[in-house]
mmCIF file of C-alpha atoms in Angstrom:
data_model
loop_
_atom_site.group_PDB
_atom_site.id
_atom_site.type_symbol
_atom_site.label_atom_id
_atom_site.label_comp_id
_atom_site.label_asym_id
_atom_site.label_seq_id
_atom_site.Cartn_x
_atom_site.Cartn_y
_atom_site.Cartn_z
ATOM 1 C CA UNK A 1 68.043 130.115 174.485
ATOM 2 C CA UNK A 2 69.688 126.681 174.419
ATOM 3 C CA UNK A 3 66.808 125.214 173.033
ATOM 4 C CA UNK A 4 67.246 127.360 169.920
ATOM 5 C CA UNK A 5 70.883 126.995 169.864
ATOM 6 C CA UNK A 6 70.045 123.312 169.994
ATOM 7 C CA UNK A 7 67.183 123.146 167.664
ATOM 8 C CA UNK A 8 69.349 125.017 164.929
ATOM 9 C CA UNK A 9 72.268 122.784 165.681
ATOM 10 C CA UNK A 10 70.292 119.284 165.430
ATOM 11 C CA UNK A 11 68.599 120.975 161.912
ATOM 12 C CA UNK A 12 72.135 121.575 160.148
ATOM 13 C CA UNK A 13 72.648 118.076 161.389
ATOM 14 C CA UNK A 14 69.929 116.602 159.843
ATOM 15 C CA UNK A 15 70.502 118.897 156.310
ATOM 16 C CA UNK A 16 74.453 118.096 156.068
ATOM 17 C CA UNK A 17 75.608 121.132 156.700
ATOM 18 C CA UNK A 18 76.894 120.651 160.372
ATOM 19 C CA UNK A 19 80.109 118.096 160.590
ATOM 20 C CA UNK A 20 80.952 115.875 158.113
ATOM 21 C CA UNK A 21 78.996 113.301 156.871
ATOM 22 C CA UNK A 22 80.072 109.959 155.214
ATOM 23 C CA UNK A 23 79.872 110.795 151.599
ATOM 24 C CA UNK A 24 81.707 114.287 152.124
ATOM 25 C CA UNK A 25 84.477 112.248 154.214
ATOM 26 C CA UNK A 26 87.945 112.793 152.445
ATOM 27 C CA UNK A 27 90.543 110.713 152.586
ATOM 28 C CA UNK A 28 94.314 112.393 153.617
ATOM 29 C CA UNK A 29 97.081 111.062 151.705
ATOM 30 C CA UNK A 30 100.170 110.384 153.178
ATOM 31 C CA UNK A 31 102.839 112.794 152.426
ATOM 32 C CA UNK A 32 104.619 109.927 150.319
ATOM 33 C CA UNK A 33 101.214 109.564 148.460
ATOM 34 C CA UNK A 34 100.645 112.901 148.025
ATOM 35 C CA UNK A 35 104.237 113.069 146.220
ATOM 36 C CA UNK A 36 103.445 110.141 144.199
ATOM 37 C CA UNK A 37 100.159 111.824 142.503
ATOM 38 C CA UNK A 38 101.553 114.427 141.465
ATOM 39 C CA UNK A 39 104.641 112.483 139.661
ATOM 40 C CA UNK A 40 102.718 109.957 138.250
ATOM 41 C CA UNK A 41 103.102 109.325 134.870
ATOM 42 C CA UNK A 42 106.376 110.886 134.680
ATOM 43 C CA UNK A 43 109.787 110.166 134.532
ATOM 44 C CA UNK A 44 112.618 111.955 136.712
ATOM 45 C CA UNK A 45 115.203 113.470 134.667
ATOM 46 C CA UNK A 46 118.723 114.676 135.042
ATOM 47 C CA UNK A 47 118.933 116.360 138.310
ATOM 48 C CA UNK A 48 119.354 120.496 138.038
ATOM 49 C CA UNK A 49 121.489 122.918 140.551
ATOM 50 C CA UNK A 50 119.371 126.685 139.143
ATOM 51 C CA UNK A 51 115.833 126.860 138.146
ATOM 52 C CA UNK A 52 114.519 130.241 136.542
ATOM 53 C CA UNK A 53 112.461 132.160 139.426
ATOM 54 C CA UNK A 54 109.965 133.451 136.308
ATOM 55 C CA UNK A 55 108.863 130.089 135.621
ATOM 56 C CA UNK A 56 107.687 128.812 138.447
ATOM 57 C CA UNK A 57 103.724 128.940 138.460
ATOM 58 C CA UNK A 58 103.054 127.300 142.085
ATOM 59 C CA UNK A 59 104.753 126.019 145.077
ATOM 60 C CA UNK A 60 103.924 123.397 147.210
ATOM 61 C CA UNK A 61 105.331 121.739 150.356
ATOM 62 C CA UNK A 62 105.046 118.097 150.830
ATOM 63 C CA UNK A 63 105.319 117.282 154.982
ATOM 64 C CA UNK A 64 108.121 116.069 155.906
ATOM 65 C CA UNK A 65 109.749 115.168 152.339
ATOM 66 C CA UNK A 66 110.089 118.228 150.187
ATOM 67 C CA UNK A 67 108.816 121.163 147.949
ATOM 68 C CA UNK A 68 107.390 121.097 144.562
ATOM 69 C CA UNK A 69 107.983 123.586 142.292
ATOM 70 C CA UNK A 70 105.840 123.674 139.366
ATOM 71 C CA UNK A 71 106.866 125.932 136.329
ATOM 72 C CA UNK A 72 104.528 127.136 132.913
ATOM 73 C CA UNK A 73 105.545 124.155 131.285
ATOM 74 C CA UNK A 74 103.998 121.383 133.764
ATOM 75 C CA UNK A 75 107.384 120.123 134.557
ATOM 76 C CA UNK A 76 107.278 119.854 138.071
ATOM 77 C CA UNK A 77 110.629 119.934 139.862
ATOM 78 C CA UNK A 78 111.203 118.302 143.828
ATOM 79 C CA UNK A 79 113.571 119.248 146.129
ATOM 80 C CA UNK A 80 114.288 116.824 148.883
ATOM 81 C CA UNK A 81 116.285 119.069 151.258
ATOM 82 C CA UNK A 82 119.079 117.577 152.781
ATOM 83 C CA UNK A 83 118.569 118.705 156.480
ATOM 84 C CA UNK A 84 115.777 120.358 158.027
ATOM 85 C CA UNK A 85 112.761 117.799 155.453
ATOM 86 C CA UNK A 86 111.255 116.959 158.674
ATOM 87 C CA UNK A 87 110.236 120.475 159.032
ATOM 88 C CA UNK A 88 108.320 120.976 156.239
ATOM 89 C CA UNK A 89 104.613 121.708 156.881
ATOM 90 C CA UNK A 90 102.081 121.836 154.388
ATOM 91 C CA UNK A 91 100.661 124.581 156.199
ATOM 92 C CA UNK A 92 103.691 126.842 156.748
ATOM 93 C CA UNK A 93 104.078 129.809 154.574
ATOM 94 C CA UNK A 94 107.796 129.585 152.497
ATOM 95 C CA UNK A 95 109.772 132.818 151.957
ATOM 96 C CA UNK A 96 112.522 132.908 149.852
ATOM 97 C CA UNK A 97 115.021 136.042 149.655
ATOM 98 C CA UNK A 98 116.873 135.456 146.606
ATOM 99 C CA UNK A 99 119.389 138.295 144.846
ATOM 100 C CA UNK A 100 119.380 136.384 140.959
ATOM 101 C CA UNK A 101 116.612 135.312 139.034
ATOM 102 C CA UNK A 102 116.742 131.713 139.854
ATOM 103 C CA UNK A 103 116.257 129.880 142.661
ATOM 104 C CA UNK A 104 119.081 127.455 143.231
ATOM 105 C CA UNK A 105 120.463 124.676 145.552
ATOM 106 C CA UNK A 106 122.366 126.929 147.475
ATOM 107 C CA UNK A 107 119.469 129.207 148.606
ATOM 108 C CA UNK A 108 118.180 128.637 151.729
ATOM 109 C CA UNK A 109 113.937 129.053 152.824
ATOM 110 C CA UNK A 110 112.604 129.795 155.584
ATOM 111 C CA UNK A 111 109.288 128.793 156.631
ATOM 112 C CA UNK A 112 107.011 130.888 158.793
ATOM 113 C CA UNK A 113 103.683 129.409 160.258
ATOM 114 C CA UNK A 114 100.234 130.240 158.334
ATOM 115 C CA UNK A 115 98.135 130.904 162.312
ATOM 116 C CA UNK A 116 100.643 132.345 164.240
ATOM 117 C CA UNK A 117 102.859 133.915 161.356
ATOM 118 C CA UNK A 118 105.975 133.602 163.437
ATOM 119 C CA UNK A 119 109.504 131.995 161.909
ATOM 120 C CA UNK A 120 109.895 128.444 162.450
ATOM 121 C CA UNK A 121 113.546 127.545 160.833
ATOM 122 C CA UNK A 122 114.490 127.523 157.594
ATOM 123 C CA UNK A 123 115.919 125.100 155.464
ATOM 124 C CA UNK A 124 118.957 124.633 152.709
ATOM 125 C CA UNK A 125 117.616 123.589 149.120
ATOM 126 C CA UNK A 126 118.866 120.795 147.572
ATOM 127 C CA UNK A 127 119.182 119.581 143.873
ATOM 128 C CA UNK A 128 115.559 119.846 141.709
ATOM 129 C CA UNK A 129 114.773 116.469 140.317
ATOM 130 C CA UNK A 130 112.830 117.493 136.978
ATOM 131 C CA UNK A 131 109.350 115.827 136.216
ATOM 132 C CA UNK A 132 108.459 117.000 133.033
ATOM 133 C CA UNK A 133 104.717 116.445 131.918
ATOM 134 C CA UNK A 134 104.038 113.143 129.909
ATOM 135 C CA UNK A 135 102.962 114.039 126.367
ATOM 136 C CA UNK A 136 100.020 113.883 125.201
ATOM 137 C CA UNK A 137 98.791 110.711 123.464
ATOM 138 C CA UNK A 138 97.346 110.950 119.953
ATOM 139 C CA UNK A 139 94.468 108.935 119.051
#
């Protein structure tokens, strides 16, 4: 029986499909590299207190720095919260309970872990820095 456990094993080896070879290696960023992808090319604007809960198309959490909210119109907004940043998990699950229709510096998040979907904190939002998407360049 180990043979065949060890024959099948050394044959996904040999094909790729067992571990990670050196071409399908991927590079982590860093969570300050991570954050600097997705602003590149854009210029922070005028910080915001409110944005509108019905424009927000995805959500994600940078480790340890902040959240990115991205809304219909590319413009992606970061909150740096002021306590708790070092929290933030890429892999934690935010919940919001909000009682307007925008989500707003005030509002506080908690974050609940993806594996063992238990609470971990939660954390106070803080001002949304506004990224709006470059414009298109004509040729």
């Amino acid at each position: 029986m180990k043979r065949v456990h060890l024959a099948i094993g050394s044959a996904l080896l040999g094909m790729g499909l067992l571990g990670v070879g050196a071409a399908d290696a991927r590079v982590r960023l860093t969570p300050q590299a991570q954050l600097d992808k997705i602003v590149a090319g854009r210029v922070a604007g005028k910080p915001v207190n409110c944005i509108n809960q019905r424009d927000i198309r995805s959500t994600e959490i940078i480790d340890g720095i902040g959240i990115v909210y991205t809304t219909n119109n590319g413009t992606a907004y970061v909150n740096r919260p002021d306590g708790g940043a070092g929290f933030l998990d890429s892999d934690d699950i935010l919940v919001t309970r909000s009682y307007t229709s925008q989500l707003c510096r005030i509002d506080i998040v908690q974050l609940i872990s993806r594996t063992g979907q238990f609470p971990k904190g939660s954390i106070g939002l803080n001002e949304f820095v506004p990224y709006p998407k470059p414009p298109k360049v004509r040729s």
